One Martini backbone bead per residue (centre of mass of N, CA, C, O) as a GRO file, in nm:
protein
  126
    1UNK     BB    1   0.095   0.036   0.026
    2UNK     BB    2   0.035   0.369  -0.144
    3UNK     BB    3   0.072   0.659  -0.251
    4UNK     BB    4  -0.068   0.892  -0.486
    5UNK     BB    5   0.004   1.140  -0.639
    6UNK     BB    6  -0.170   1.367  -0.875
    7UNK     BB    7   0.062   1.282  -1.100
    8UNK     BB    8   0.161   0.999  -1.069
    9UNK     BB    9   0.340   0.967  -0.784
   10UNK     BB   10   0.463   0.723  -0.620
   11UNK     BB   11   0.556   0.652  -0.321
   12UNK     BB   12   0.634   0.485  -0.016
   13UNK     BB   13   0.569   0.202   0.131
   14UNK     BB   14   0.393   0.139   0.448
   15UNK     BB   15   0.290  -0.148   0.353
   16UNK     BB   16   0.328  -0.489   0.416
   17UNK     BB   17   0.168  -0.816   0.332
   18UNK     BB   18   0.173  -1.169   0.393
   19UNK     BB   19  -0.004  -1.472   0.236
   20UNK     BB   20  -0.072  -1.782   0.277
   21UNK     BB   21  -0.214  -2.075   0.063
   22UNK     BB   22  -0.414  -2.319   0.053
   23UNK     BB   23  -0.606  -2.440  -0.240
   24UNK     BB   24  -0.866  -2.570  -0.364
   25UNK     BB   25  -1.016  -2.692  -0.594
   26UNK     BB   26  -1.265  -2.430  -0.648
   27UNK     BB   27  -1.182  -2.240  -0.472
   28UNK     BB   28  -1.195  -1.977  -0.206
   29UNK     BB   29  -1.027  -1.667  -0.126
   30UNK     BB   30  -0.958  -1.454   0.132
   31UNK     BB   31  -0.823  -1.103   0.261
   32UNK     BB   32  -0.831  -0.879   0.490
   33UNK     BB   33  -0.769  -0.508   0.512
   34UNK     BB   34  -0.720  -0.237   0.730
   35UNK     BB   35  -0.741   0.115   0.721
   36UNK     BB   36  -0.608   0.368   0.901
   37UNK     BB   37  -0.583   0.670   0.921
   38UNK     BB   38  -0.340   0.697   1.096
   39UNK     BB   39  -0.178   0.519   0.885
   40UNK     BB   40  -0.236   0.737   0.620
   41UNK     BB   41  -0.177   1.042   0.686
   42UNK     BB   42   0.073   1.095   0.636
   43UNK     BB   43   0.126   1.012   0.316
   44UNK     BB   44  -0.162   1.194   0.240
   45UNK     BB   45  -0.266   1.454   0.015
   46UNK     BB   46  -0.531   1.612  -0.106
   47UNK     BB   47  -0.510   1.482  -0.397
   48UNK     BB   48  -0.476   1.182  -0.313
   49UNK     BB   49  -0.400   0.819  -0.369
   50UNK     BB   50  -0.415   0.488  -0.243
   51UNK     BB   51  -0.229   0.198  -0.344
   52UNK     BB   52  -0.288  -0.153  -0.439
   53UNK     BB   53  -0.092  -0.402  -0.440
   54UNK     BB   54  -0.141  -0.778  -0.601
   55UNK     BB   55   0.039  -1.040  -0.528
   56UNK     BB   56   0.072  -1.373  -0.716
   57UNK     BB   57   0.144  -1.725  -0.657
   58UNK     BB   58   0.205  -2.010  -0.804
   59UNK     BB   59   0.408  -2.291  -0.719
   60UNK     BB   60   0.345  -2.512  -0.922
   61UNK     BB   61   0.394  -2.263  -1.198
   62UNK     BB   62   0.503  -2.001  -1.129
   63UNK     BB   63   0.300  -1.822  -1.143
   64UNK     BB   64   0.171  -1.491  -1.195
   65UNK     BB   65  -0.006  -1.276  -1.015
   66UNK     BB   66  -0.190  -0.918  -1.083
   67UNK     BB   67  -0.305  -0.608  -0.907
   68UNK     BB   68  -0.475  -0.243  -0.908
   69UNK     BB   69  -0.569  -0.040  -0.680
   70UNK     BB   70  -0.750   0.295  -0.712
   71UNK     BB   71  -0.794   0.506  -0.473
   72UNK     BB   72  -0.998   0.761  -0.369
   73UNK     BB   73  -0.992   1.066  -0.201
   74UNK     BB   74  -1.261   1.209  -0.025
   75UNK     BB   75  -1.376   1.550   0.006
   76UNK     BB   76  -1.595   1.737   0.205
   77UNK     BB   77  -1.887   1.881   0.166
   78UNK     BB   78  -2.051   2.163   0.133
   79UNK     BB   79  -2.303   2.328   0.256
   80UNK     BB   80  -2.566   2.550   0.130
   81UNK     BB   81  -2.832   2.772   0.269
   82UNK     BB   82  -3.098   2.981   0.226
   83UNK     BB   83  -3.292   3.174   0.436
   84UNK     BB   84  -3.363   3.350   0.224
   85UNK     BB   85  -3.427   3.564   0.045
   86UNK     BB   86  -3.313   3.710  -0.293
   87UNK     BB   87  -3.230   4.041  -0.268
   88UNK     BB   88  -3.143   4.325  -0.404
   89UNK     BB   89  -2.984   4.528  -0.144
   90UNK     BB   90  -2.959   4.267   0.033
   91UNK     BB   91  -2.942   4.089   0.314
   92UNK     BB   92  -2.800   3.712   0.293
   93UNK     BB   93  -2.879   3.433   0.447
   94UNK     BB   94  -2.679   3.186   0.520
   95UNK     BB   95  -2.585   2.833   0.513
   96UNK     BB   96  -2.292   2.643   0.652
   97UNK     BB   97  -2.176   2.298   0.628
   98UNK     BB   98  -1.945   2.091   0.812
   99UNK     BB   99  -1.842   1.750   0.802
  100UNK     BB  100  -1.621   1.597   1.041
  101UNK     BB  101  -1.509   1.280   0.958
  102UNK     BB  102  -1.252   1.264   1.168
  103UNK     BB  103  -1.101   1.154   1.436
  104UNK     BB  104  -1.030   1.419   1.476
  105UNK     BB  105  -0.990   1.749   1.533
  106UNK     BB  106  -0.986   2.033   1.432
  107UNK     BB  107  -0.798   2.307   1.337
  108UNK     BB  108  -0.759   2.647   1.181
  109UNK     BB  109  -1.001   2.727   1.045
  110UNK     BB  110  -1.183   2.830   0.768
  111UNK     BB  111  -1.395   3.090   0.572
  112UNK     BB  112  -1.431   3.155   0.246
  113UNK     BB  113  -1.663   3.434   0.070
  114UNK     BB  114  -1.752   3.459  -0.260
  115UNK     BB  115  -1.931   3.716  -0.489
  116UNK     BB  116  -2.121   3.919  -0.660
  117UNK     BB  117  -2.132   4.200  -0.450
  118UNK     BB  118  -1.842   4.123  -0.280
  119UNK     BB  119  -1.611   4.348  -0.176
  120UNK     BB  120  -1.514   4.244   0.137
  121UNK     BB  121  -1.392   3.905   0.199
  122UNK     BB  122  -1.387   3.746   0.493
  123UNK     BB  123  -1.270   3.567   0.718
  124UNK     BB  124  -1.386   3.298   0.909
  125UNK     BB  125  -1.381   3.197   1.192
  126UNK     BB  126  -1.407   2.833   1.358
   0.00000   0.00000   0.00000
């Protein structure tokens, strides 16, 4: 399990795990790992994506079989709702909702709103 930059350059693996199976004619077998914010938020900035890379060896024939798989992690979207009318020349309520989705608080946070006839837009500290 490796980072990758948004330009597509992968970082240097963080994670690796090996296991072994006997596996019978017809059968199948799964593997589950679980990865917590805490151990890839090291790794990965704004725009980054996942990548997971699984090779398998098959003993008695020598085959190699290989799949990767690229996570994009999503960024939580802001909600705006108007509290109320919008007319020309009054002020316009707004409602601005984000859900902090991380297991631990944010903190140092800003919001910035800017629009069409917003002469001079200040930051609101959170």
């Amino acid at each position: 399990l490796c980072s990758v930059r948004y330009t597509g350059v992968a970082g240097a693996a963080f994670r690796q795990e090996q296991h072994g199976r006997t596996l019978p004619p017809g059968q199948e077998d799964s593997v589950t790992m679980t990865v917590t914010y805490a151990e890839y938020q090291p790794h990965v900035g704004d725009q980054d994506a996942l990548k997971l890379t699984v090779a398998g060896a098959v003993q008695e024939t020598g085959q190699v079989l290989a799949k990767e798989l690229l996570v994009r992690l999503h960024t939580p979207e802001l909600t705006l709702t108007l509290l109320g009318p919008a007319v020309v020349g009054q002020e316009l309520p707004i409602q601005v909702v984000f859900q902090n989705p991380l297991p631990k608080a944010l903190s140092g946070a800003s919001l910035r709103m800017e629009g069409a006839g917003i002469a001079c837009p200040k930051p609101l500290a959170l």
